[in-house]
Structures are given as C-alpha cells and as structure tokens.
Amino acid sequence: MSQSLVHADRLFPADPTGRAIARRLYETVRTLPIISPHGHTNPAWYADDAPFPDPARLFVTPDHYIFRMLYSQGVPLEDLGIARRDGAAVETDARRIWRRFAERYYLFRGTPTRLWLDHAFATLFGLESRLSAETADGYFDRISECLAKPEFRPRAIYQQFNIEVIATTESPLDDLSHHRRIRASGWHGRVITAYRPDPVVNPEFDGFRSNIEKFGAIAGCDTLSWSGYLEAHRKRRSFFKDHGATSTDHGHPTARTADLPQPDAERLFLKVLSGNFTADDAELFRAQMLTEMARMSLDDQMVLQIHPGSFRNHNPSVHARFGRDIGADIPTSTDYVHLLKPLLDQYGNEQNLSVILFTLDETSYSRELAPLAGHYPAIKLGPAWWFYDSPDGMRRFRELTTETAGFYNTVGFNDDTRAFPSIAARHDVARRVDCSFLADLVAQHRLDESEAHEVAHDLAYALPKRAYRL
Ligand SMILES: [Zn+2]
C-alpha cells in the first residue's frame, strides 16, 4: 500500500502512548469481515456482475457527496454527467467528467470523502500520487485498465473487501428480481434487502396515490381501504423477509410518532389518499405509520430504523431539473423526546422490539438520544450518519453518547453508501476512530486494555450482527 496517499497511522491519536494502544487494538479488528446492515448499493451489480463502465461512472456520478461539493463551487451538474429529468443533453464523455473532478480534487481536503477516495485509489488501484489536474489522465487510464479485468467486477470486489453480508434498500413496489437472480446464481455472497416504504407511507412523496394503487396490485390487497393497506404492508414485509430482509427503514422529515384510535387512523388514511390534505395531515399520517410499523415489527421481528431530520430537496430548481438524492438535502434540528413518546408509551418497554435511531442533529446526542437509549429496552443508537459519517463526527458520537448509553446500546457501523469502492474505506475509518477512542480510555486508566479489545471487536463485528439480527 502506498504511504503517500494513506498513512498506516492515519486517524490514530497523535500522542505516542495513545497511538501505541490504538495500533494494538486496530491490529485485532483490521481484517474482521465487513457487516454492512444498511446501505444503498445497487443489487443489479451483484446480480449481473458486469464490469463497472468507467472511472467517472464508478466514482463521480453515483456519489452525491462528490457532486454536491463540485456544484457548490460552480460546476453545473450537467457537466458531471448527472441525468436531467427532461432528458436534455448532459456530458457523456467520461474522461472530460473525470478531468473536471480531478482538477478540483483539492476541494475535498479535510473531508471524509477525500479519505475514502484516497483509500480506494491506493488499495484497489495501486495509485500512489495525489489526484490533480496533472495526474487526471494517468488515473483515468489506470482505473479504466483495471475495470476491464475480472478481479474488479462487483462480486470480486465484494470478496476482496471481505464482506460477510450487505443490505440494499428497496421500496415495497420493487419486485426484488435482482435479489432472486443473485440467489439463483449460486454465488456465495450474502446480499439482502431492507424494506423502505417511504413511497407508500409519505403522502408528500411523488406519485403517492398511484404508488398506493400499484402497492395494492403487487400485494393483491385493496389498498384503497385502511385494513387492506395495512395488510399489503404485512404481505410485502413478509415477501422482503423471504429475500433476506431483517430491517425496515423510514426516512421521515421528523421523528414524530402517533398512536391514533384505529377509526381516526382510517379517516386520516382516506383523507391523504383523496389528495385533499394539509402538510400537518401528511405529518400525522407518517407519524401514525411509524407506530403501525412498530406493531408489525413485534410480529415479524424486523428491526425498525428511523432516519429523521433531513430537509429533502431543499433546492427547488435543482429538484425540478434532476429529481431526488442529488445532494440538496439539508439537516434540521430534531426533537426525539416529545415526538417519539406515543410510540414509546406503547412499545418502548418491549424486549423483542428493536428501534434504531439515527440523527442529523448532533445536539440531540447527549441531551436526548443517549438518555433514551440508556433507558428504553426497545431503543438502540445508530452510528454517526451522513454528514457526520466522518472521523470527527464518529468521535463526537462516542464522546456524547458513551457516558450515558454505553457501547452496548449502539449498533456498530453502517456505511450507508451507494459508492461501492468506498465501502472498505468507510469501515476502516470507523474501526480506526473507535480504536482511537478506546485507546484514550485505556491511556487514562478508565478501561482495561483487555476490555478495550473486546469492545473494539464488538463494535466492528458482533454488535451490528446482533442489532440487525443477521
Ligand atoms: Zn440510508
């Protein structure tokens, strides 16, 4: 591995005592298999095992961390090959897209994106000098050459990364045919799905009404009635479970939950279905559905993940031209203590329910999330997420949650990515940051080194398996 792009001691404590302990801890978790219980890679990659087309479409166009930064510095998304909704022309020349990215690679200094990319450049492609305008073409040629070889196909990279299991995320409207093809192929890789019902749970989702109709057709239920709609969820959850799913995932604007009497819930459902509803009705419906999902989880044992607090599609002109997931989602402050109460009043004491909470509001870690997870048996804390999936974000997460929730009310790491080459890098960052945090506790004599070894192993491997029932 090149020393110029990735240093062996990266992210370890700067003081020699802590660094020596962190090195020892990391050495015992470095090669553990990757458990990836939440993410957004494309299941077609594993089903088809086709070569990735070119460096731009491997690294740039699927990764909103990259193109949002370039956009913020004045690069039009069209110039990066991002497809427009209206079908208007965008850049298709992969080398030109790559050069635009390479010339601006300095923009990523100090960001986790730069750590992930350098790790992938060095360890996957053997590159040794920093990406820049000067090295852009050399990079493009080397990566292109590699992508043509069998060892750079998706299944080979899965193996090289030592992935034990990886979850993708699908909507209830997905037929999961890629997952079936993966199984039918006899390949040993374990790719499972996760149930993400936002398109049929969020009345403000594009095409909500027609999604509900399609949902009914797929599930064989009358989804224009409340009972048929709930039955459709139960049936699709069971179908997803048959395709390996152990979790559901809910990306709501807030953490609001509700537990309405069923006749009121039915009236609300008919109202949002009619299209004649207010923003508050939509919010209340999503809130009710989290409680309905918790009820179903008690029956089918699926883990319930809540990812609240993203103001989606904040930039209306970019949303109009390019659609969702384009880097224009901005965190908001999130209240958990009051808004989760209806769900917790009903199910917070259940030993058999597992609700994993995420946040885009770091101020909630010590004030709300750690105290909730440190009390309610049903609650666990998901790792630092999205904007905080970074060395300092992970560090803050441990600093602000451990004293109240401990390590064992957390669930290890999620890479949460659609950027396939970054998966090994992201897990490596999490392991290094956790080992560094533990090393400091050992150096301060707050933890025995033997205990720290156990915790490091659990955070990297045992906890995600247990929390996600894998
Ligand atoms: Zn996600």
CSV table of C-alpha atoms and ligand atoms in Angstrom, one decimal:
chain,number,residue,atom,x,y,z
A,1,MET,CA,0.0,0.0,0.0
A,2,SER,CA,1.3,3.4,-0.9
A,3,GLN,CA,2.4,5.6,2.0
A,4,SER,CA,1.9,8.8,0.2
A,5,LEU,CA,-1.9,8.5,-0.1
A,6,VAL,CA,-2.8,6.6,3.0
A,7,HIS,CA,-0.6,6.6,6.2
A,8,ALA,CA,-0.5,3.5,8.3
A,9,ASP,CA,-1.2,5.5,11.5
A,10,ARG,CA,-4.0,7.7,10.0
A,11,LEU,CA,-6.7,8.8,12.5
A,12,PHE,CA,-4.8,7.4,15.5
A,13,PRO,CA,-4.0,9.6,18.5
A,14,ALA,CA,-1.1,11.9,18.0
A,15,ASP,CA,0.4,11.2,21.4
A,16,PRO,CA,2.8,8.2,21.5
A,17,THR,CA,1.0,6.4,24.4
A,18,GLY,CA,-2.4,6.5,22.9
A,19,ARG,CA,-1.1,5.8,19.4
A,20,ALA,CA,0.6,2.6,20.6
A,21,ILE,CA,-2.6,1.3,22.2
A,22,ALA,CA,-4.7,2.2,19.2
A,23,ARG,CA,-2.3,0.3,16.9
A,24,ARG,CA,-2.6,-2.8,19.1
A,25,LEU,CA,-6.4,-2.6,19.2
A,26,TYR,CA,-6.7,-1.9,15.5
A,27,GLU,CA,-4.5,-4.8,14.6
A,28,THR,CA,-7.0,-7.2,16.1
A,29,VAL,CA,-10.0,-5.8,14.2
A,30,ARG,CA,-8.4,-4.7,10.9
A,31,THR,CA,-9.2,-7.9,9.0
A,32,LEU,CA,-12.6,-8.8,10.5
A,33,PRO,CA,-15.3,-9.3,7.9
A,34,ILE,CA,-17.4,-6.4,7.0
A,35,ILE,CA,-21.0,-6.4,8.2
A,36,SER,CA,-23.0,-3.8,6.2
A,37,PRO,CA,-26.5,-3.9,7.5
A,38,HIS,CA,-27.7,-0.6,6.0
A,39,GLY,CA,-26.7,0.9,2.6
A,40,HIS,CA,-27.8,1.7,-0.9
A,41,THR,CA,-25.6,-0.2,-3.4
A,42,ASN,CA,-27.4,-1.4,-6.5
A,43,PRO,CA,-28.4,-5.1,-6.2
A,44,ALA,CA,-28.1,-5.3,-10.1
A,45,TRP,CA,-24.3,-5.0,-9.6
A,46,TYR,CA,-24.1,-8.3,-7.7
A,47,ALA,CA,-26.8,-10.0,-9.9
A,48,ASP,CA,-25.2,-9.1,-13.2
A,49,ASP,CA,-21.6,-8.9,-12.1
A,50,ALA,CA,-20.9,-6.7,-15.1
A,51,PRO,CA,-17.8,-4.6,-15.2
A,52,PHE,CA,-18.1,-1.0,-13.9
A,53,PRO,CA,-18.2,1.1,-17.1
A,54,ASP,CA,-15.6,3.8,-16.5
A,55,PRO,CA,-13.9,5.8,-13.7
A,56,ALA,CA,-16.4,8.7,-13.9
A,57,ARG,CA,-19.4,6.4,-13.5
A,58,LEU,CA,-17.7,4.4,-10.8
A,59,PHE,CA,-16.6,7.4,-8.6
A,60,VAL,CA,-18.4,10.6,-9.6
A,61,THR,CA,-21.9,10.2,-11.0
A,62,PRO,CA,-23.3,7.9,-8.3
A,63,ASP,CA,-21.9,9.9,-5.3
A,64,HIS,CA,-23.8,12.9,-4.1
A,65,TYR,CA,-21.0,13.7,-1.6
A,66,ILE,CA,-18.8,14.4,-4.6
A,67,PHE,CA,-21.1,16.3,-6.9
A,68,ARG,CA,-22.7,18.5,-4.2
A,69,MET,CA,-19.2,19.8,-3.4
A,70,LEU,CA,-18.4,20.4,-7.0
A,71,TYR,CA,-21.8,22.1,-7.5
A,72,SER,CA,-21.2,24.3,-4.5
A,73,GLN,CA,-18.1,25.6,-6.3
A,74,GLY,CA,-19.9,26.4,-9.5
A,75,VAL,CA,-19.7,23.2,-11.6
A,76,PRO,CA,-23.1,22.6,-13.3
A,77,LEU,CA,-24.4,19.1,-12.6
A,78,GLU,CA,-24.9,18.6,-16.4
A,79,ASP,CA,-21.1,18.9,-16.8
A,80,LEU,CA,-20.7,16.0,-14.4
A,81,GLY,CA,-23.0,13.7,-16.4
A,82,ILE,CA,-25.9,13.8,-14.0
A,83,ALA,CA,-29.1,12.9,-15.9
A,84,ARG,CA,-31.7,15.5,-16.2
A,85,ARG,CA,-35.4,14.8,-15.7
A,86,ASP,CA,-36.4,16.4,-19.0
A,87,GLY,CA,-33.8,14.3,-21.0
A,88,ALA,CA,-31.8,17.4,-22.0
A,89,ALA,CA,-28.2,16.8,-23.0
A,90,VAL,CA,-25.6,16.3,-20.3
A,91,GLU,CA,-21.9,15.5,-20.6
A,92,THR,CA,-21.4,11.9,-21.6
A,93,ASP,CA,-17.6,11.9,-22.1
A,94,ALA,CA,-16.2,10.0,-19.1
A,95,ARG,CA,-12.7,11.4,-19.4
A,96,ARG,CA,-14.0,15.0,-19.5
A,97,ILE,CA,-16.1,14.4,-16.4
A,98,TRP,CA,-13.1,12.8,-14.7
A,99,ARG,CA,-10.8,15.8,-15.5
A,100,ARG,CA,-13.3,18.3,-14.1
A,101,PHE,CA,-13.4,16.3,-10.9
A,102,ALA,CA,-9.6,15.8,-10.8
A,103,GLU,CA,-8.9,19.5,-11.3
A,104,ARG,CA,-11.0,20.3,-8.3
A,105,TYR,CA,-9.9,17.4,-6.0
A,106,TYR,CA,-8.3,20.0,-3.7
A,107,LEU,CA,-11.8,21.0,-2.7
A,108,PHE,CA,-12.1,17.7,-0.7
A,109,ARG,CA,-9.1,18.5,1.6
A,110,GLY,CA,-10.1,17.8,5.2
A,111,THR,CA,-13.3,16.0,4.2
A,112,PRO,CA,-14.1,12.3,4.8
A,113,THR,CA,-14.7,12.0,1.0
A,114,ARG,CA,-11.0,12.6,0.4
A,115,LEU,CA,-10.1,9.8,3.0
A,116,TRP,CA,-12.4,7.3,1.3
A,117,LEU,CA,-11.3,8.2,-2.2
A,118,ASP,CA,-7.6,8.1,-1.4
A,119,HIS,CA,-8.1,4.7,0.3
A,120,ALA,CA,-9.8,3.3,-2.7
A,121,PHE,CA,-7.3,4.8,-5.2
A,122,ALA,CA,-4.4,3.3,-3.2
A,123,THR,CA,-5.7,-0.1,-2.1
A,124,LEU,CA,-7.9,-1.0,-5.1
A,125,PHE,CA,-6.0,0.6,-7.9
A,126,GLY,CA,-2.4,0.8,-6.6
A,127,LEU,CA,-2.2,4.6,-7.3
A,128,GLU,CA,0.5,6.5,-5.5
A,129,SER,CA,0.4,10.2,-6.3
A,130,ARG,CA,-2.3,12.6,-5.4
A,131,LEU,CA,-5.2,13.1,-7.8
A,132,SER,CA,-4.9,16.5,-9.5
A,133,ALA,CA,-5.2,18.1,-13.0
A,134,GLU,CA,-1.7,16.7,-13.7
A,135,THR,CA,-2.4,13.2,-12.7
A,136,ALA,CA,-6.0,13.1,-14.0
A,137,ASP,CA,-5.3,11.2,-17.2
A,138,GLY,CA,-2.9,8.7,-15.6
A,139,TYR,CA,-5.6,7.9,-13.0
A,140,PHE,CA,-8.3,7.6,-15.7
A,141,ASP,CA,-6.1,5.2,-17.7
A,142,ARG,CA,-5.1,3.0,-14.8
A,143,ILE,CA,-8.6,2.7,-13.4
A,144,SER,CA,-10.1,2.0,-16.8
A,145,GLU,CA,-7.5,-0.7,-17.4
A,146,CYS,CA,-8.3,-2.3,-14.0
A,147,LEU,CA,-12.1,-2.1,-14.6
A,148,ALA,CA,-11.7,-4.3,-17.6
A,149,LYS,CA,-10.2,-7.2,-15.5
A,150,PRO,CA,-12.3,-9.8,-13.8
A,151,GLU,CA,-10.9,-9.0,-10.4
A,152,PHE,CA,-12.6,-5.6,-10.5
A,153,ARG,CA,-16.1,-6.9,-11.1
A,154,PRO,CA,-18.6,-6.3,-8.3
A,155,ARG,CA,-18.5,-9.8,-6.9
A,156,ALA,CA,-14.7,-9.9,-6.9
A,157,ILE,CA,-14.6,-6.6,-5.0
A,158,TYR,CA,-17.2,-7.8,-2.6
A,159,GLN,CA,-14.8,-10.7,-1.9
A,160,GLN,CA,-11.7,-8.6,-1.7
A,161,PHE,CA,-13.5,-6.3,0.8
A,162,ASN,CA,-14.2,-9.4,2.9
A,163,ILE,CA,-17.9,-8.5,3.1
A,164,GLU,CA,-19.9,-11.1,5.1
A,165,VAL,CA,-23.3,-9.6,4.4
A,166,ILE,CA,-24.5,-6.4,2.8
A,167,ALA,CA,-28.1,-5.0,2.8
A,168,THR,CA,-29.5,-2.9,0.0
A,169,THR,CA,-32.7,-0.8,0.3
A,170,GLU,CA,-35.8,-1.3,-1.7
A,171,SER,CA,-39.3,0.2,-1.9
A,172,PRO,CA,-42.3,-2.1,-1.4
A,173,LEU,CA,-43.0,-1.5,-5.1
A,174,ASP,CA,-39.8,-3.3,-6.1
A,175,ASP,CA,-40.1,-6.9,-7.3
A,176,LEU,CA,-36.7,-7.8,-5.8
A,177,SER,CA,-35.8,-9.6,-9.0
A,178,HIS,CA,-32.2,-8.8,-8.7
A,179,HIS,CA,-32.1,-10.4,-5.3
A,180,ARG,CA,-33.7,-13.5,-6.7
A,181,ARG,CA,-31.2,-13.6,-9.5
A,182,ILE,CA,-28.3,-13.4,-7.0
A,183,ARG,CA,-29.7,-16.3,-5.1
A,184,ALA,CA,-30.4,-18.4,-8.2
A,185,SER,CA,-26.9,-17.8,-9.5
A,186,GLY,CA,-25.5,-20.0,-6.6
A,187,TRP,CA,-22.9,-17.3,-5.7
A,188,HIS,CA,-21.9,-17.4,-2.1
A,189,GLY,CA,-22.2,-13.6,-1.4
A,190,ARG,CA,-25.0,-12.6,1.0
A,191,VAL,CA,-26.9,-9.7,-0.3
A,192,ILE,CA,-30.1,-9.0,1.5
A,193,THR,CA,-32.8,-6.3,1.0
A,194,ALA,CA,-34.4,-3.9,3.5
A,195,TYR,CA,-38.0,-2.6,3.5
A,196,ARG,CA,-38.1,1.1,2.8
A,197,PRO,CA,-41.8,2.1,2.4
A,198,ASP,CA,-41.5,5.9,2.1
A,199,PRO,CA,-43.1,5.9,-1.4
A,200,VAL,CA,-46.3,4.4,0.1
A,201,VAL,CA,-46.1,5.9,3.6
A,202,ASN,CA,-45.3,9.5,2.8
A,203,PRO,CA,-48.4,11.3,1.3
A,204,GLU,CA,-46.0,14.0,0.0
A,205,PHE,CA,-43.9,11.5,-1.9
A,206,ASP,CA,-44.0,11.9,-5.8
A,207,GLY,CA,-46.9,9.9,-7.1
A,208,PHE,CA,-48.2,8.8,-3.7
A,209,ARG,CA,-51.8,7.9,-4.9
A,210,SER,CA,-50.6,5.9,-7.9
A,211,ASN,CA,-47.9,4.2,-5.7
A,212,ILE,CA,-50.7,3.1,-3.3
A,213,GLU,CA,-52.6,1.6,-6.3
A,214,LYS,CA,-49.6,-0.2,-7.5
A,215,PHE,CA,-48.9,-1.4,-4.0
A,216,GLY,CA,-52.3,-3.0,-3.9
A,217,ALA,CA,-51.9,-4.6,-7.3
A,218,ILE,CA,-48.5,-6.1,-6.3
A,219,ALA,CA,-49.7,-7.3,-2.8
A,220,GLY,CA,-53.1,-8.5,-4.0
A,221,CYS,CA,-54.9,-6.3,-1.5
A,222,ASP,CA,-57.4,-3.5,-1.6
A,223,THR,CA,-55.1,-0.7,-0.6
A,224,LEU,CA,-57.8,1.9,-1.0
A,225,SER,CA,-59.1,0.7,2.4
A,226,TRP,CA,-57.2,1.2,5.6
A,227,SER,CA,-57.3,-2.5,6.5
A,228,GLY,CA,-56.3,-3.6,3.0
A,229,TYR,CA,-53.4,-1.1,3.1
A,230,LEU,CA,-52.1,-2.4,6.4
A,231,GLU,CA,-52.5,-6.0,5.1
A,232,ALA,CA,-50.4,-5.0,2.0
A,233,HIS,CA,-47.6,-3.9,4.3
A,234,ARG,CA,-47.7,-7.2,6.2
A,235,LYS,CA,-47.6,-9.2,3.0
A,236,ARG,CA,-44.8,-7.1,1.4
A,237,ARG,CA,-42.7,-7.3,4.6
A,238,SER,CA,-43.1,-11.0,4.6
A,239,PHE,CA,-42.0,-11.1,0.9
A,240,PHE,CA,-39.0,-8.9,1.8
A,241,LYS,CA,-38.2,-11.2,4.7
A,242,ASP,CA,-38.1,-14.1,2.3
A,243,HIS,CA,-35.5,-12.2,0.4
A,244,GLY,CA,-33.3,-11.8,3.5
A,245,ALA,CA,-34.6,-8.6,4.9
A,246,THR,CA,-34.1,-8.2,8.7
A,247,SER,CA,-34.9,-4.5,8.9
A,248,THR,CA,-37.2,-1.7,7.7
A,249,ASP,CA,-36.1,1.9,7.2
A,250,HIS,CA,-38.0,5.1,7.4
A,251,GLY,CA,-36.7,8.5,6.1
A,252,HIS,CA,-39.1,11.0,7.7
A,253,PRO,CA,-38.7,14.7,8.0
A,254,THR,CA,-39.1,14.5,11.8
A,255,ALA,CA,-39.2,11.8,14.5
A,256,ARG,CA,-42.9,12.3,15.1
A,257,THR,CA,-44.9,9.3,16.1
A,258,ALA,CA,-48.7,9.0,16.8
A,259,ASP,CA,-50.9,6.3,18.1
A,260,LEU,CA,-54.4,7.2,17.0
A,261,PRO,CA,-57.5,5.2,17.7
A,262,GLN,CA,-58.0,3.0,14.6
A,263,PRO,CA,-61.2,4.8,13.3
A,264,ASP,CA,-59.2,8.1,13.4
A,265,ALA,CA,-56.3,6.5,11.6
A,266,GLU,CA,-58.7,5.1,8.9
A,267,ARG,CA,-60.2,8.6,8.4
A,268,LEU,CA,-56.8,10.1,8.1
A,269,PHE,CA,-55.7,7.5,5.6
A,270,LEU,CA,-58.8,8.2,3.4
A,271,LYS,CA,-58.0,11.9,3.6
A,272,VAL,CA,-54.4,11.7,2.5
A,273,LEU,CA,-55.5,9.2,-0.2
A,274,SER,CA,-58.0,11.7,-1.6
A,275,GLY,CA,-55.2,14.2,-2.3
A,276,ASN,CA,-57.1,16.9,-0.3
A,277,PHE,CA,-54.8,17.1,2.8
A,278,THR,CA,-52.6,19.6,4.6
A,279,ALA,CA,-49.0,19.3,5.4
A,280,ASP,CA,-50.0,18.6,9.0
A,281,ASP,CA,-52.2,15.7,7.9
A,282,ALA,CA,-49.2,14.2,6.0
A,283,GLU,CA,-47.0,14.6,9.0
A,284,LEU,CA,-49.6,12.9,11.3
A,285,PHE,CA,-50.0,10.1,8.8
A,286,ARG,CA,-46.3,9.4,8.7
A,287,ALA,CA,-46.3,9.6,12.5
A,288,GLN,CA,-49.1,7.0,12.7
A,289,MET,CA,-47.3,4.7,10.3
A,290,LEU,CA,-44.2,4.5,12.5
A,291,THR,CA,-46.3,3.1,15.2
A,292,GLU,CA,-48.1,0.7,12.8
A,293,MET,CA,-44.6,-0.4,11.6
A,294,ALA,CA,-43.5,-1.0,15.2
A,295,ARG,CA,-46.6,-3.1,15.8
A,296,MET,CA,-45.8,-5.2,12.7
A,297,SER,CA,-42.2,-5.5,13.8
A,298,LEU,CA,-43.3,-7.1,17.0
A,299,ASP,CA,-45.0,-9.7,14.9
A,300,ASP,CA,-42.3,-10.3,12.3
A,301,GLN,CA,-39.2,-9.3,14.2
A,302,MET,CA,-38.0,-6.9,11.7
A,303,VAL,CA,-35.7,-4.2,13.1
A,304,LEU,CA,-37.1,-0.7,12.7
A,305,GLN,CA,-34.7,2.1,11.6
A,306,ILE,CA,-35.7,5.7,11.8
A,307,HIS,CA,-33.6,8.2,9.8
A,308,PRO,CA,-35.3,11.6,10.5
A,309,GLY,CA,-34.3,15.2,10.2
A,310,SER,CA,-33.4,15.7,6.6
A,311,PHE,CA,-35.0,18.6,4.8
A,312,ARG,CA,-35.2,16.8,1.4
A,313,ASN,CA,-34.9,18.6,-1.9
A,314,HIS,CA,-34.1,21.9,-0.3
A,315,ASN,CA,-33.1,23.5,-3.6
A,316,PRO,CA,-36.3,23.6,-5.8
A,317,SER,CA,-34.6,24.4,-9.0
A,318,VAL,CA,-32.2,21.5,-8.7
A,319,HIS,CA,-35.0,19.2,-7.7
A,320,ALA,CA,-37.1,20.3,-10.7
A,321,ARG,CA,-34.2,19.6,-13.1
A,322,PHE,CA,-32.6,16.5,-11.5
A,323,GLY,CA,-35.0,14.9,-9.1
A,324,ARG,CA,-34.2,13.4,-5.7
A,325,ASP,CA,-30.9,12.3,-4.0
A,326,ILE,CA,-28.9,15.0,-5.7
A,327,GLY,CA,-27.1,16.5,-2.7
A,328,ALA,CA,-29.7,19.1,-1.9
A,329,ASP,CA,-30.8,17.5,1.4
A,330,ILE,CA,-30.0,19.6,4.5
A,331,PRO,CA,-30.2,18.6,8.2
A,332,THR,CA,-32.7,20.2,10.5
A,333,SER,CA,-33.0,20.1,14.3
A,334,THR,CA,-34.8,17.1,15.6
A,335,ASP,CA,-36.9,16.5,18.7
A,336,TYR,CA,-37.0,12.9,19.9
A,337,VAL,CA,-38.1,13.2,23.5
A,338,HIS,CA,-41.5,14.5,22.8
A,339,LEU,CA,-42.1,13.2,19.3
A,340,LEU,CA,-41.2,9.5,20.0
A,341,LYS,CA,-43.4,9.4,23.1
A,342,PRO,CA,-46.6,8.0,21.6
A,343,LEU,CA,-44.6,5.1,20.1
A,344,LEU,CA,-42.6,4.6,23.3
A,345,ASP,CA,-45.6,4.7,25.5
A,346,GLN,CA,-47.0,1.8,23.6
A,347,TYR,CA,-43.9,-0.2,22.8
A,348,GLY,CA,-40.8,1.3,24.5
A,349,ASN,CA,-40.6,-1.5,27.1
A,350,GLU,CA,-40.7,-4.3,24.6
A,351,GLN,CA,-37.6,-6.6,24.8
A,352,ASN,CA,-38.4,-8.0,21.4
A,353,LEU,CA,-38.7,-4.8,19.5
A,354,SER,CA,-35.5,-3.1,18.2
A,355,VAL,CA,-35.8,0.5,17.1
A,356,ILE,CA,-32.6,2.0,15.8
A,357,LEU,CA,-32.5,5.8,15.9
A,358,PHE,CA,-30.3,8.0,13.7
A,359,THR,CA,-29.8,11.7,13.8
A,360,LEU,CA,-28.7,14.6,11.7
A,361,ASP,CA,-28.9,16.8,14.8
A,362,GLU,CA,-25.7,16.3,16.8
A,363,THR,CA,-27.1,18.4,19.7
A,364,SER,CA,-29.5,15.6,20.4
A,365,TYR,CA,-26.8,13.0,21.2
A,366,SER,CA,-26.2,13.7,24.9
A,367,ARG,CA,-29.5,15.6,25.6
A,368,GLU,CA,-32.0,13.2,24.0
A,369,LEU,CA,-30.7,10.1,22.2
A,370,ALA,CA,-28.2,8.7,24.7
A,371,PRO,CA,-30.7,9.1,27.6
A,372,LEU,CA,-33.5,7.4,25.6
A,373,ALA,CA,-31.3,4.5,24.5
A,374,GLY,CA,-29.8,4.3,28.1
A,375,HIS,CA,-33.3,3.7,29.4
A,376,TYR,CA,-35.8,2.1,26.9
A,377,PRO,CA,-35.1,-1.6,26.1
A,378,ALA,CA,-36.6,-1.1,22.6
A,379,ILE,CA,-34.2,1.7,21.6
A,380,LYS,CA,-30.6,1.5,20.2
A,381,LEU,CA,-28.5,4.2,18.6
A,382,GLY,CA,-27.4,4.0,15.0
A,383,PRO,CA,-23.9,5.3,14.2
A,384,ALA,CA,-23.0,8.8,13.2
A,385,TRP,CA,-24.8,9.3,9.9
A,386,TRP,CA,-24.4,11.1,6.5
A,387,PHE,CA,-22.8,14.5,7.3
A,388,TYR,CA,-21.3,13.1,10.5
A,389,ASP,CA,-20.1,9.8,8.9
A,390,SER,CA,-16.6,11.3,9.3
A,391,PRO,CA,-13.7,10.8,11.8
A,392,ASP,CA,-14.7,13.8,13.9
A,393,GLY,CA,-18.4,13.0,13.6
A,394,MET,CA,-17.8,9.5,14.9
A,395,ARG,CA,-15.6,10.8,17.7
A,396,ARG,CA,-18.3,13.3,18.8
A,397,PHE,CA,-20.9,10.5,18.7
A,398,ARG,CA,-18.8,8.3,21.1
A,399,GLU,CA,-17.9,11.3,23.3
A,400,LEU,CA,-21.5,12.4,23.6
A,401,THR,CA,-23.3,9.1,24.0
A,402,THR,CA,-21.0,6.6,25.8
A,403,GLU,CA,-21.2,8.0,29.3
A,404,THR,CA,-25.0,7.6,29.3
A,405,ALA,CA,-25.8,4.8,26.8
A,406,GLY,CA,-22.5,2.9,27.0
A,407,PHE,CA,-21.2,1.0,23.9
A,408,TYR,CA,-23.8,-1.8,24.1
A,409,ASN,CA,-26.8,0.4,23.3
A,410,THR,CA,-25.1,1.3,20.0
A,411,VAL,CA,-25.1,-0.9,16.9
A,412,GLY,CA,-21.6,-0.7,15.3
A,413,PHE,CA,-21.1,1.0,11.9
A,414,ASN,CA,-23.3,1.4,8.8
A,415,ASP,CA,-21.6,2.5,5.6
A,416,ASP,CA,-25.0,3.7,4.2
A,417,THR,CA,-23.4,4.2,0.8
A,418,ARG,CA,-24.1,3.9,-2.9
A,419,ALA,CA,-20.4,4.5,-3.6
A,420,PHE,CA,-19.2,0.9,-3.9
A,421,PRO,CA,-15.4,1.4,-3.9
A,422,SER,CA,-15.7,3.4,-0.6
A,423,ILE,CA,-17.1,0.6,1.5
A,424,ALA,CA,-13.9,-0.9,2.8
A,425,ALA,CA,-12.5,2.6,3.4
A,426,ARG,CA,-15.6,3.7,5.4
A,427,HIS,CA,-15.5,0.6,7.7
A,428,ASP,CA,-11.7,1.1,8.1
A,429,VAL,CA,-12.3,4.7,9.2
A,430,ALA,CA,-14.9,3.6,11.8
A,431,ARG,CA,-12.6,0.9,13.2
A,432,ARG,CA,-9.7,3.3,13.5
A,433,VAL,CA,-11.8,6.0,15.2
A,434,ASP,CA,-13.3,3.5,17.7
A,435,CYS,CA,-9.9,2.1,18.4
A,436,SER,CA,-8.5,5.6,19.0
A,437,PHE,CA,-11.4,6.5,21.3
A,438,LEU,CA,-10.9,3.2,23.3
A,439,ALA,CA,-7.1,3.8,23.3
A,440,ASP,CA,-7.7,7.2,25.1
A,441,LEU,CA,-9.9,5.5,27.7
A,442,VAL,CA,-7.2,2.9,28.3
A,443,ALA,CA,-4.4,5.5,28.5
A,444,GLN,CA,-6.5,7.3,31.1
A,445,HIS,CA,-7.0,4.1,33.0
A,446,ARG,CA,-10.7,4.3,32.6
A,447,LEU,CA,-10.8,0.9,30.8
A,448,ASP,CA,-8.5,-2.2,30.9
A,449,GLU,CA,-6.8,-2.9,27.6
A,450,SER,CA,-8.3,-6.4,27.6
A,451,GLU,CA,-11.8,-4.8,27.9
A,452,ALA,CA,-11.0,-2.4,25.1
A,453,HIS,CA,-10.0,-5.4,22.8
A,454,GLU,CA,-13.4,-6.9,23.5
A,455,VAL,CA,-15.3,-3.6,22.8
A,456,ALA,CA,-13.3,-3.0,19.6
A,457,HIS,CA,-14.3,-6.4,18.3
A,458,ASP,CA,-17.9,-6.0,19.3
A,459,LEU,CA,-18.2,-2.6,17.7
A,460,ALA,CA,-16.6,-3.8,14.4
A,461,TYR,CA,-18.4,-7.2,14.2
A,462,ALA,CA,-20.6,-8.6,16.9
A,463,LEU,CA,-22.9,-5.6,17.6
A,464,PRO,CA,-24.1,-5.0,14.0
A,465,LYS,CA,-24.8,-8.7,13.7
A,466,ARG,CA,-26.7,-8.8,16.9
A,467,ALA,CA,-28.6,-5.5,16.4
A,468,TYR,CA,-29.7,-6.3,12.9
A,469,ARG,CA,-30.4,-10.0,13.7
A,470,LEU,CA,-28.0,-11.1,11.0
B,1,ZN,ZN,-29.5,5.1,4.2
